[in-house]
XYZ file of C-alpha atoms in Angstrom:
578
model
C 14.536 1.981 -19.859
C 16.909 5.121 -20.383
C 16.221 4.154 -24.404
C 12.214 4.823 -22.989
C 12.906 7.867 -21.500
C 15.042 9.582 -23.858
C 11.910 8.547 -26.601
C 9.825 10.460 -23.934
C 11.988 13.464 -23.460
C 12.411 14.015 -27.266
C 8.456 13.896 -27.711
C 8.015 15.978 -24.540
C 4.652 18.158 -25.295
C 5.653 20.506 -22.693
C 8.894 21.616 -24.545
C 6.561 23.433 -26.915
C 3.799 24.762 -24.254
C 2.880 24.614 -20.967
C -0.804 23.833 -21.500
C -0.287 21.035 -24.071
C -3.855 19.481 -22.854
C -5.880 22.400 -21.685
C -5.155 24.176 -25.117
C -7.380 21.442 -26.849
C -9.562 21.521 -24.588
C -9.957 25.570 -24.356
C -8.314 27.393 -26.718
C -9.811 29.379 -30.093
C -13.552 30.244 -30.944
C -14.480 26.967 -31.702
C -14.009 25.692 -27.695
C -15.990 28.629 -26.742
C -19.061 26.161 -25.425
C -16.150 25.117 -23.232
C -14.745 27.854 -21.971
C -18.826 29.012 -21.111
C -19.224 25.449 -18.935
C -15.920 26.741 -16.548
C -17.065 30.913 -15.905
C -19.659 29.190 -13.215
C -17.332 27.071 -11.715
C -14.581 29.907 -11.114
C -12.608 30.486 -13.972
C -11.977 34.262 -15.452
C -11.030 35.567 -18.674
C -7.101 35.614 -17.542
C -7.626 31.867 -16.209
C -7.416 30.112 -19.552
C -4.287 31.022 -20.730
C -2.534 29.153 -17.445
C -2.085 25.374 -16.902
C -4.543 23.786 -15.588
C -4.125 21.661 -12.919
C -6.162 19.360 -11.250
C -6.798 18.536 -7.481
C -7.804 14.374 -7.133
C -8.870 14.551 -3.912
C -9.715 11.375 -2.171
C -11.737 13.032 0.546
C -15.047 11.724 2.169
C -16.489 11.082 5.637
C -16.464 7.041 4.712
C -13.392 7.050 7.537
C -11.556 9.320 9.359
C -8.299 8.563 7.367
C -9.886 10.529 4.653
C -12.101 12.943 6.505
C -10.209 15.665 6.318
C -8.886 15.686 2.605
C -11.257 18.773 1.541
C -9.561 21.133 3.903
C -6.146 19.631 2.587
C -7.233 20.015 -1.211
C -8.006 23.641 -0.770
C -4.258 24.452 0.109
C -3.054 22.429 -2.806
C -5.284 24.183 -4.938
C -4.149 27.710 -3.444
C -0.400 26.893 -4.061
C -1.189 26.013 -7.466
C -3.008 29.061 -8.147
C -0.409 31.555 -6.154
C 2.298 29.480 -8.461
C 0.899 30.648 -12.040
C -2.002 27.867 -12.536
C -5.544 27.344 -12.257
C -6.994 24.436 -9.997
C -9.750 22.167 -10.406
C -11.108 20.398 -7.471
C -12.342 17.136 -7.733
C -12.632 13.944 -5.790
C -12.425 10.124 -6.327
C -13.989 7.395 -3.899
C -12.423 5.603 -0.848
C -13.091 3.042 1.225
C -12.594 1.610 4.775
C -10.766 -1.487 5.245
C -11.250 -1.003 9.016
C -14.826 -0.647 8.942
C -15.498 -3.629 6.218
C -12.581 -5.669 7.503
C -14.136 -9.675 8.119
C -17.371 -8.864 6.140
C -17.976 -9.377 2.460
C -17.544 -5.996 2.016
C -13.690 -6.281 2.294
C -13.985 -7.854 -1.110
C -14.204 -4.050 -2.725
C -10.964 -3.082 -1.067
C -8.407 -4.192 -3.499
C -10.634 -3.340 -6.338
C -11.132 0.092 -5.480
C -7.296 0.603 -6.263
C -8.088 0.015 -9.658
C -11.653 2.174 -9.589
C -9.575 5.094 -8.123
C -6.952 4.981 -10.818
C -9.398 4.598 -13.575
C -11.167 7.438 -12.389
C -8.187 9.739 -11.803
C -7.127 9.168 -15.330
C -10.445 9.508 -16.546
C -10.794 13.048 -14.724
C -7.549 14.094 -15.675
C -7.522 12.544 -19.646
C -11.366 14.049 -20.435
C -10.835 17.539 -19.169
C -7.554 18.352 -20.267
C -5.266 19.241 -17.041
C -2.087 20.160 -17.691
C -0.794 18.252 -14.454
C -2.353 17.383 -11.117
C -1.670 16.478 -7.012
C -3.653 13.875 -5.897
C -3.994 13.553 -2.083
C -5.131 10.352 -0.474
C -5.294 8.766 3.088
C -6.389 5.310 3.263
C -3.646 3.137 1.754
C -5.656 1.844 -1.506
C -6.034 5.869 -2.683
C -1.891 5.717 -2.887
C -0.820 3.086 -5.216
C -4.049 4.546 -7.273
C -2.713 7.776 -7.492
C 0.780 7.009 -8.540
C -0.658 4.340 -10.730
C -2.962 7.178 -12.432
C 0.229 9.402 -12.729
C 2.301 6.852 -14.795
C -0.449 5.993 -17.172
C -1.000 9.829 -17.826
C 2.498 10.639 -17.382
C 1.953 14.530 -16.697
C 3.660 16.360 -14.031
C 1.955 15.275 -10.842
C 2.577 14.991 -6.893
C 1.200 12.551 -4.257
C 0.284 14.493 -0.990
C -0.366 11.638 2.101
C -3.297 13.375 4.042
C -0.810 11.969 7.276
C -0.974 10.058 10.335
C -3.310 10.135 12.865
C -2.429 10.765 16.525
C -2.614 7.717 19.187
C -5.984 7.360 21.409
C -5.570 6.526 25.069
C -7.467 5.347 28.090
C -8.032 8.074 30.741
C -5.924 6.926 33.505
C -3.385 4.573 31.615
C -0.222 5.428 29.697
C -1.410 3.229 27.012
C -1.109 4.058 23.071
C -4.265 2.816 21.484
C -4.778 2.495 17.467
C -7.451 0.173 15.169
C -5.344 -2.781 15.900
C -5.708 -2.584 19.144
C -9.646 -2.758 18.547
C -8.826 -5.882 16.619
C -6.386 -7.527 19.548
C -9.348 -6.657 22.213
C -11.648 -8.757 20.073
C -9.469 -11.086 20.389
C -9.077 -10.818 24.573
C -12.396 -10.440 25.142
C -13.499 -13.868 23.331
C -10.948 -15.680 25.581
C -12.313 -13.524 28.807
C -8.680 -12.077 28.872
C -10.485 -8.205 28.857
C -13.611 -7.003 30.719
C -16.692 -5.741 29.031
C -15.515 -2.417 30.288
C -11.993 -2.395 29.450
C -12.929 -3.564 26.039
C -16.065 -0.987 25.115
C -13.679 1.912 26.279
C -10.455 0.559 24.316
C -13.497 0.520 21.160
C -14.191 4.481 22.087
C -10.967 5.602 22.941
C -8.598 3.989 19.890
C -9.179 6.876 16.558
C -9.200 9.995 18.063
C -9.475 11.982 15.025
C -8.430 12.458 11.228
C -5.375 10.736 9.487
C -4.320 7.304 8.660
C -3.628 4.339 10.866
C -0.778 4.984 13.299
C 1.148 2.437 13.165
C 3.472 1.432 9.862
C 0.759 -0.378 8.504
C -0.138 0.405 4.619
C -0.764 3.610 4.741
C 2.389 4.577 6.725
C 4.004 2.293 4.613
C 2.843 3.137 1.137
C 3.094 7.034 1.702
C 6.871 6.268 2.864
C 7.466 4.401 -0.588
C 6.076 6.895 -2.421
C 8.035 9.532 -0.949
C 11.376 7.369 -1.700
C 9.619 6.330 -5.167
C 10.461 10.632 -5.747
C 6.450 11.214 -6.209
C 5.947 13.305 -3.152
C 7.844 16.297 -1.264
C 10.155 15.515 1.481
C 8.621 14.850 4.804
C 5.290 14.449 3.338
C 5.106 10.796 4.678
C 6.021 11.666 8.259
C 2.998 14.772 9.300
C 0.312 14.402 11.529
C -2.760 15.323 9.681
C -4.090 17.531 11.456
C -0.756 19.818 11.742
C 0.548 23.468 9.818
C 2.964 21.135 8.398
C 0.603 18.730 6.165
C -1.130 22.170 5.049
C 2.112 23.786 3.874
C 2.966 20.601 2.384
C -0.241 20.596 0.109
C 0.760 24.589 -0.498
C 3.969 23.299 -1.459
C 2.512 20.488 -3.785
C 0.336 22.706 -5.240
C 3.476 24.966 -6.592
C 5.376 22.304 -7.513
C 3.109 20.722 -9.735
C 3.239 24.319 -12.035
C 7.174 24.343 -11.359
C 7.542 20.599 -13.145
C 4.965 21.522 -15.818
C 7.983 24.728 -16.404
C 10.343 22.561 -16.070
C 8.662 19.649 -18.962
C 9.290 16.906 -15.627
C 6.946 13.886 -15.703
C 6.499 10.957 -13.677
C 8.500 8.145 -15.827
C 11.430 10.315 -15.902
C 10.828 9.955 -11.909
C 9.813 6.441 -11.567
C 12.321 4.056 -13.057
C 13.292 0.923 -11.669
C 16.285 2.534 -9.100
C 13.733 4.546 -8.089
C 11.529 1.466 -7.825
C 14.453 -0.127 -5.539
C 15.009 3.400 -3.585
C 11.253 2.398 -2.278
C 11.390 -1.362 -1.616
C 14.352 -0.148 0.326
C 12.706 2.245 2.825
C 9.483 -0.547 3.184
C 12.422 -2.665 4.472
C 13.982 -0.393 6.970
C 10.729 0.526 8.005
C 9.681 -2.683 9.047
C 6.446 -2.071 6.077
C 3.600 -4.011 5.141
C 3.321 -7.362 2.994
C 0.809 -5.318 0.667
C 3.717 -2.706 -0.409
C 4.531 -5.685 -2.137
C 1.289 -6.067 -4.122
C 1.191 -2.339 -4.876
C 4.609 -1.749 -5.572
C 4.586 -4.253 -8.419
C 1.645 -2.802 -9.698
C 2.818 0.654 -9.764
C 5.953 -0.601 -11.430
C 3.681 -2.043 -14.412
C 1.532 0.821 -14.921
C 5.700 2.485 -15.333
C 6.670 -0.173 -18.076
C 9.462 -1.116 -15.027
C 10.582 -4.910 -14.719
C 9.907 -5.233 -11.139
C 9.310 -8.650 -9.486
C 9.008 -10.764 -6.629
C 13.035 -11.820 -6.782
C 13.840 -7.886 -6.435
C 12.184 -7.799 -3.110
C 14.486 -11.352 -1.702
C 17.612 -9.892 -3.933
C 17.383 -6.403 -2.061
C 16.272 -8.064 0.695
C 19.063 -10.028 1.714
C 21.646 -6.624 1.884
C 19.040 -3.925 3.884
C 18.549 -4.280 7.597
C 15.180 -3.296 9.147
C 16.278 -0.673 11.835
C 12.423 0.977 12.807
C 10.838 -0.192 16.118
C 7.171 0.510 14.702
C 3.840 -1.094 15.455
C 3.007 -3.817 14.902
C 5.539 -5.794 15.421
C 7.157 -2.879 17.558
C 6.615 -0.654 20.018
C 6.006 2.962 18.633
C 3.660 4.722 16.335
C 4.343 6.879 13.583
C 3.616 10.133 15.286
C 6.155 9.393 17.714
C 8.764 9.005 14.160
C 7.189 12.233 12.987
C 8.328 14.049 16.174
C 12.361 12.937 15.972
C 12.293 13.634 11.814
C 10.579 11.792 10.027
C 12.254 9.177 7.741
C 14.183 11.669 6.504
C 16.719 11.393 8.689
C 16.590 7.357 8.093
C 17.071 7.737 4.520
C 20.217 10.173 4.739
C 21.372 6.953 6.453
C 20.672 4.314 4.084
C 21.801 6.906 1.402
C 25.181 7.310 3.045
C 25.599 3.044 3.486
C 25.216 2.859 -0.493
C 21.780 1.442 0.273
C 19.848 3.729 -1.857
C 20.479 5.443 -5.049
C 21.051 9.361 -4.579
C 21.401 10.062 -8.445
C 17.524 9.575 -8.871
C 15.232 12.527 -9.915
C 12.149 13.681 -7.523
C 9.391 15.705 -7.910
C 11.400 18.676 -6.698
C 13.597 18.688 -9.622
C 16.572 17.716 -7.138
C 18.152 14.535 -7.414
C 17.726 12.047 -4.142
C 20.807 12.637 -3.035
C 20.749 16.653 -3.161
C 17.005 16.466 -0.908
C 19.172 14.894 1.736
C 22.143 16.924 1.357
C 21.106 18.929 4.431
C 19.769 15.999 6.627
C 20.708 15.775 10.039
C 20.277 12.634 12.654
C 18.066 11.452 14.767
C 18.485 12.969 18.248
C 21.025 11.248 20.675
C 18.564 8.398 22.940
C 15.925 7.999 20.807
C 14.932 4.361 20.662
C 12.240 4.087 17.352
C 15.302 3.650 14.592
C 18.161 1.599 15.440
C 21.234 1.941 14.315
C 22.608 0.500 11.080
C 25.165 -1.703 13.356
C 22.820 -2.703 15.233
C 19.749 -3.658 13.130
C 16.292 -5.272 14.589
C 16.541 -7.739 11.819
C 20.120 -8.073 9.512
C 17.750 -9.118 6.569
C 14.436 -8.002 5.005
C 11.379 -9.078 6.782
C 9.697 -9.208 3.943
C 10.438 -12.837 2.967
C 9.133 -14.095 -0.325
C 8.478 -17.991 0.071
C 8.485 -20.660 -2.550
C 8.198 -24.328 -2.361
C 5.335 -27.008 -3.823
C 3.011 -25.163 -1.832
C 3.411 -21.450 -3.679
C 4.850 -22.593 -7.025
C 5.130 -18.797 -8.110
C 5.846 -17.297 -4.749
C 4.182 -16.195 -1.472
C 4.946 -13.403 0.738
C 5.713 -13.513 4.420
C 5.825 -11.340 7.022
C 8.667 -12.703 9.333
C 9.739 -10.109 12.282
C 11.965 -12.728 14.106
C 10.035 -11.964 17.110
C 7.813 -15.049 16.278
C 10.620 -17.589 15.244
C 11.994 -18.163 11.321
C 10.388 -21.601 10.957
C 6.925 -22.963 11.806
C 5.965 -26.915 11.183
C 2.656 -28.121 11.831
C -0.709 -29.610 10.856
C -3.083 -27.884 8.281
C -6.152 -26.942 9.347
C -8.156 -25.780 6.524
C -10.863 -22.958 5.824
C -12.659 -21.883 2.778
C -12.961 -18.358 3.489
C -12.378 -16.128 6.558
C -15.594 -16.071 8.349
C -15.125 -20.192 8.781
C -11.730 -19.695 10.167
C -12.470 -16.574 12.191
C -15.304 -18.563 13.687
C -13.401 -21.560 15.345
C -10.762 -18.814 16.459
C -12.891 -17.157 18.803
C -15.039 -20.345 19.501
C -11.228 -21.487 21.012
C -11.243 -24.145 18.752
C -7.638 -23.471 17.188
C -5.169 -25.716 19.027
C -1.652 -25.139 19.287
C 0.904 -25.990 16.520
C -1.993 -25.679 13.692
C -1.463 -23.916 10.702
C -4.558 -22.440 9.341
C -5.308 -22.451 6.016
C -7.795 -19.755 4.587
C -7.758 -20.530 0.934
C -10.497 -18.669 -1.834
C -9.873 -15.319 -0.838
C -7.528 -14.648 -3.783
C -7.869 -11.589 -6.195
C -9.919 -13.895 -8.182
C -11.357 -16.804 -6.107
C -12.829 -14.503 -3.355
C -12.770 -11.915 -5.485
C -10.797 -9.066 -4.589
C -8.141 -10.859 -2.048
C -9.149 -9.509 1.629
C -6.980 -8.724 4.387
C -6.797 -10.890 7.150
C -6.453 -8.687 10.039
C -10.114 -10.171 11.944
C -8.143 -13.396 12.037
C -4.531 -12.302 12.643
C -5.338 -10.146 15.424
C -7.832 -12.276 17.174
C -4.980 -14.826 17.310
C -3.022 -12.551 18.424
C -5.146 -11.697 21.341
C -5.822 -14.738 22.378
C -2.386 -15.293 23.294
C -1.328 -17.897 19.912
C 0.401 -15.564 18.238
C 3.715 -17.941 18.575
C 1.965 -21.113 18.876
C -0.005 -21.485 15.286
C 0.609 -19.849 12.006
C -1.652 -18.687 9.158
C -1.089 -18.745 5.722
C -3.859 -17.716 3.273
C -3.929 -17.000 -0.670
C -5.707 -13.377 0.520
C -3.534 -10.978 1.864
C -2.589 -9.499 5.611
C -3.346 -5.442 6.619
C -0.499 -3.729 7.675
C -1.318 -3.997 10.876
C -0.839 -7.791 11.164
C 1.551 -9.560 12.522
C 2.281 -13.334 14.180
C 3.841 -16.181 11.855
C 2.065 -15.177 8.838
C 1.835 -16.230 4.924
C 0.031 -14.537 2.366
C -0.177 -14.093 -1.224
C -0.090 -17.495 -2.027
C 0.445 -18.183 -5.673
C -0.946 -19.778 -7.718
C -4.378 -19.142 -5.788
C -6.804 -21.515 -4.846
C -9.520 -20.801 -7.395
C -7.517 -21.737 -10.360
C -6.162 -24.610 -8.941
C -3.232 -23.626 -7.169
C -1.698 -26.417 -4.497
C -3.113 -24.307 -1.750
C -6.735 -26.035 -3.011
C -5.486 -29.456 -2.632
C -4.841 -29.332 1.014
C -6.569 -31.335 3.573
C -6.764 -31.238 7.142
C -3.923 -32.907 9.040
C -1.338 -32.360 6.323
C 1.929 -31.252 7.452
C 3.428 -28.218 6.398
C 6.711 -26.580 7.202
C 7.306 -23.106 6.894
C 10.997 -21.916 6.626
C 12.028 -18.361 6.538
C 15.758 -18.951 6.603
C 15.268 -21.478 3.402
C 12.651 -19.431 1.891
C 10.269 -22.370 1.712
C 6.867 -23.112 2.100
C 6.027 -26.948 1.409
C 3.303 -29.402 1.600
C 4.564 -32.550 3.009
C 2.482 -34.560 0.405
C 3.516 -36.572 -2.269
C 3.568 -36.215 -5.526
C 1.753 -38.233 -6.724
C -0.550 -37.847 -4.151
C -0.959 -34.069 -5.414
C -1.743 -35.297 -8.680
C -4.205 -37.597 -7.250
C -5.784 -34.560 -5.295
C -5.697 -32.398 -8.668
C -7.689 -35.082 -10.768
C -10.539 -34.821 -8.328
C -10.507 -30.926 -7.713
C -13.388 -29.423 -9.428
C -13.399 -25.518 -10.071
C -15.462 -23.499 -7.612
C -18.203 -21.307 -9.512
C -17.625 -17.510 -9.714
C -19.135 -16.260 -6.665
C -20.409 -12.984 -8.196
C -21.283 -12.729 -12.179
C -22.686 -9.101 -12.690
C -21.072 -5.960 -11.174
C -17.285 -4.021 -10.432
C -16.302 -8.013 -8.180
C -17.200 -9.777 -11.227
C -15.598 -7.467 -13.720
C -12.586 -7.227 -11.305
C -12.263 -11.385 -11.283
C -12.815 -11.360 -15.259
C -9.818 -9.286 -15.545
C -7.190 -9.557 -12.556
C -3.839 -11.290 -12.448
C -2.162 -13.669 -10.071
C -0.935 -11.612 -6.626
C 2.863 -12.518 -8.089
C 2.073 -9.742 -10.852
C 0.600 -7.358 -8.467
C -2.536 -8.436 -9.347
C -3.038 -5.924 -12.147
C -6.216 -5.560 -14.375
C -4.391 -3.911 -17.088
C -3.865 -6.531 -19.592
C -1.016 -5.745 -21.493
C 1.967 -7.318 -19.630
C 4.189 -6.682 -22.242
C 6.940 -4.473 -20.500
């Protein structure tokens, strides 16, 4: 890799210019017919001779996550311009795992990682920019972004458009969020909630803009990012609707210019230490199973050897020390108000747990952005201390055994025990499974099974928060587990598998599973196992036939033509050669 980046440094365009792009695109009598298209849209005489840089904005009123992304653009785009550039505003899609989550519509989440990155790049590669910010809000826009940035590899910032602020119930001193929409489903099915209680917890839970308050993805990806080096400190810990998220797009704006001065690009950013700086915060944090999936495919689009064994291997030496939903008790606005993760990595930096001699965004090192952290203030109870962990070891557990050949990932708190042994119960998608769950048809000790919903089998591999939660609320949430070739949302929690490889569609052993088969779970052993023989199994595979493609035209049919096994990151770039 250091071979890679001195070949990068050496051929660095912006050693010679800083418009290396916008020049072809603008520059001498013959781009005059370009120069004309850009008068109407803002640009003055003076304008094209200063890097252009663009503004990916991931805005739209789809969700509120993302609702508030124009305002946010605008500042980036004045920084930029008070810095010495000229800004281009332009936006790229989202979409609402919340709102589809349970539906077929869920199927487009995981795919629109790869529609936002294509499109970034796209934007980006045809028009010329010099360098870009991209801002996103929703947890897919993130990995796009940074996944855009490395395949472009011009100087670039990720701005998080921040977390949003708990709801409440008038009269309670009750935190609400989405997941506790999802629990309620759950406690009203088994008459545990009122139709009162539960159409006000529905009204009450998203007060406004920003991303889902707990450290679910997109708490968790924006705090990875930030350790990755792509973003300005704090920028993972704001409210969104706060003077501090706007400075930090002013500031993103600026910096983009100052790296473009400076000839800093993302690969000589995102190398693998870097790549281990981030699995390390996810850790600490308590994060989601899917910074998993993205952070392997963010590695790839970076030519960085990142796998499934760096997540056990790093696993096994970094505590997790934050008390954050959903497993714990607080939300991320209540993190942003005692610092931020700052604070948290200064820690971690000081244990040897994270490299300080990697570069950021800022031009500093890691280690010289935390130079001037101080802690936490004395009695705060969200980050524990490094002697006294929640968990001594990762809780991100990867999982392999005749069950998950290449590897399965599990999200194991401790709260709901390290090993789980029961009989299979077995779905073919979600909506069968979520069915008998609120019909109270799931019986203690079961593990459910929910098997097709892999990147390629359902396609698109859907989060399996309906299910999870509704467990959850019905009071199981120690009593059965799930395990599922799909995936989990950050906001799930219980005894839960996911990422089951190989998947179901193309045969994996998660296909050959019947009803009543006994499976054992163990996180201390890392192993998930059928309790099958053999030769059994190969009985099993003889008669398995291959399902049909559930969708042949469209982005779900491209998206299964092309994607890789969840072990990979499930990618749909298909050069794997690193």
């Amino acid at each position: 890799m250091k071979s890679n980046q001195r070949t990068q440094r050496r051929s660095n365009p912006y050693a010679q210019s800083p418009r290396p792009y916008s020049a072809k695109v603008l520059d001498g009598p013959d781009r005059a017919p370009s120069r004309a298209m850009l008068y109407p849209v803002g640009f003055k005489p003076e304008d094209f001779s200063k890097p252009m840089i663009g503004i990916a904005s991931a805005w739209s009123m789809v969700t509120p996550c993302n609702m508030h992304l124009d305002q946010l653009a605008r500042e980036a785009e004045a920084g930029a311009n008070a810095a010495g550039g000229k800004s281009i505003i332009f936006d790229t899609i989202t979409i609402s795992d919340g709102i589809s989550m349970g539906t077929e519509g869920m199927k487009y989440s995981l795919v629109s990682r790869e529609v936002i990155a294509d499109s970034i790049e796209t934007v980006v590669g045809c028009e010329g920019m010099d360098g870009f910010v991209a801002i996103g809000g929703c947890d897919k826009n993130m990995p796009a972004a940074v996944i855009a940035m490395a395949r472009l590899n011009r100087p670039a910032v990720f701005v998080y458009g921040g977390t949003i602020l708990p709801g409440c119930l008038t009269g309670q001193n009750r935190h609400l969020d989405i997941v506790s929409v999802f629990e309620a489903v759950g406690a009203h099915a088994k008459h545990r909630m009122d139709d009162q209680e539960f159409q006000a917890v529905e009204s009450c839970a998203i007060p406004g803009p920003g991303a889902c308050g707990g450290m679910y993805t997109a708490n968790t990806m924006a705090s990875a990012i930030e350790a990755l080096g792509m973003s300005l400190p704090n920028s993972s810990a704001q409210n969104a609707i706060s003077e501090a998220k706007k400075e930090d797009c002013r500031r993103a704006g600026a910096t983009v210019v100052a790296m473009i001065r400076r000839g800093l690009r993302p690969l000589d950013i995102m190398t693998r230490r870097a790549f281990e700086n981030a699995i390390t915060v996810v850790i600490a944090l308590g994060g989601s199973t899917n910074a998993v999936l993205h952070l392997l495919a963010m590695a790839h689009a970076c030519n960085v050897k990142l796998s499934l064994a760096d997540f056990t291997r790093l696993g096994r030496r970094v505590p997790v020390l934050a008390d954050l939903k959903p497993s714990g008790r607080h939300l991320m606005s209540e993190l942003v108000a005692i610092g931020g993760i700052r604070p948290l990595m200064k820690t971690l930096l000081d244990a040897g747990l994270l490299h300080g001699d990697c570069l950021t965004v800022t031009g500093q090192t890691l280690a010289e952005t935390l130079a001037a952290e101080k802690p936490y203030p004395p009695g705060q109870t969200i980050i524990a201390p490094l002697d006294r962990p929640l968990k001594k070891e990762s809780h991100l557990v990867v999982l392999h055994g005749n069950l998950a050949p290449e590897g399965a990932v599990a999200k194991i708190s401790g709260q709901e025990g390290l090993r789980f042994e029961g009989r299979a119960r077995v779905f073919n998608s979600e909506e069968q499974a979520m069915e008998k769950i609120l019909a109270g048809a799931i019986r203690k000790g079961e593990v459910i099974v929910i098997r097709y919903e892999g990147p390629k089998g359902g396609p698109g591999m859907r989060e399996m928060l309906g299910p999870t939660s509704a467990i959850m609320g019905e009071g199981l949430g120690k009593d059965v587990a799930l395990i599922t070739d799909g995936r989990f949302s950050g906001g799930s929690h219980g005894f839960v598998v996911g990422h089951i490889t190989p998947e179901a569609f193309v045969g994996g052993p998660i296909a050959l599973v019947k009803n009543g088969d006994r499976i054992t779970i163990d996180a201390e052993q890392r192993l998930i196992n059928l309790h099958v023989t053999a030769a059994e199994l190969k009985r099993r595979r003889k008669a398995w036939k291959a399902p049909r493609p559930r969708y042949t035209r469209g982005v779900l049919a491209k998206y299964a033509s092309t994607v890789t096994s969840a072990s990979l990151g499930a990618v749909t770039d298909l050069n794997l050669s690193l």
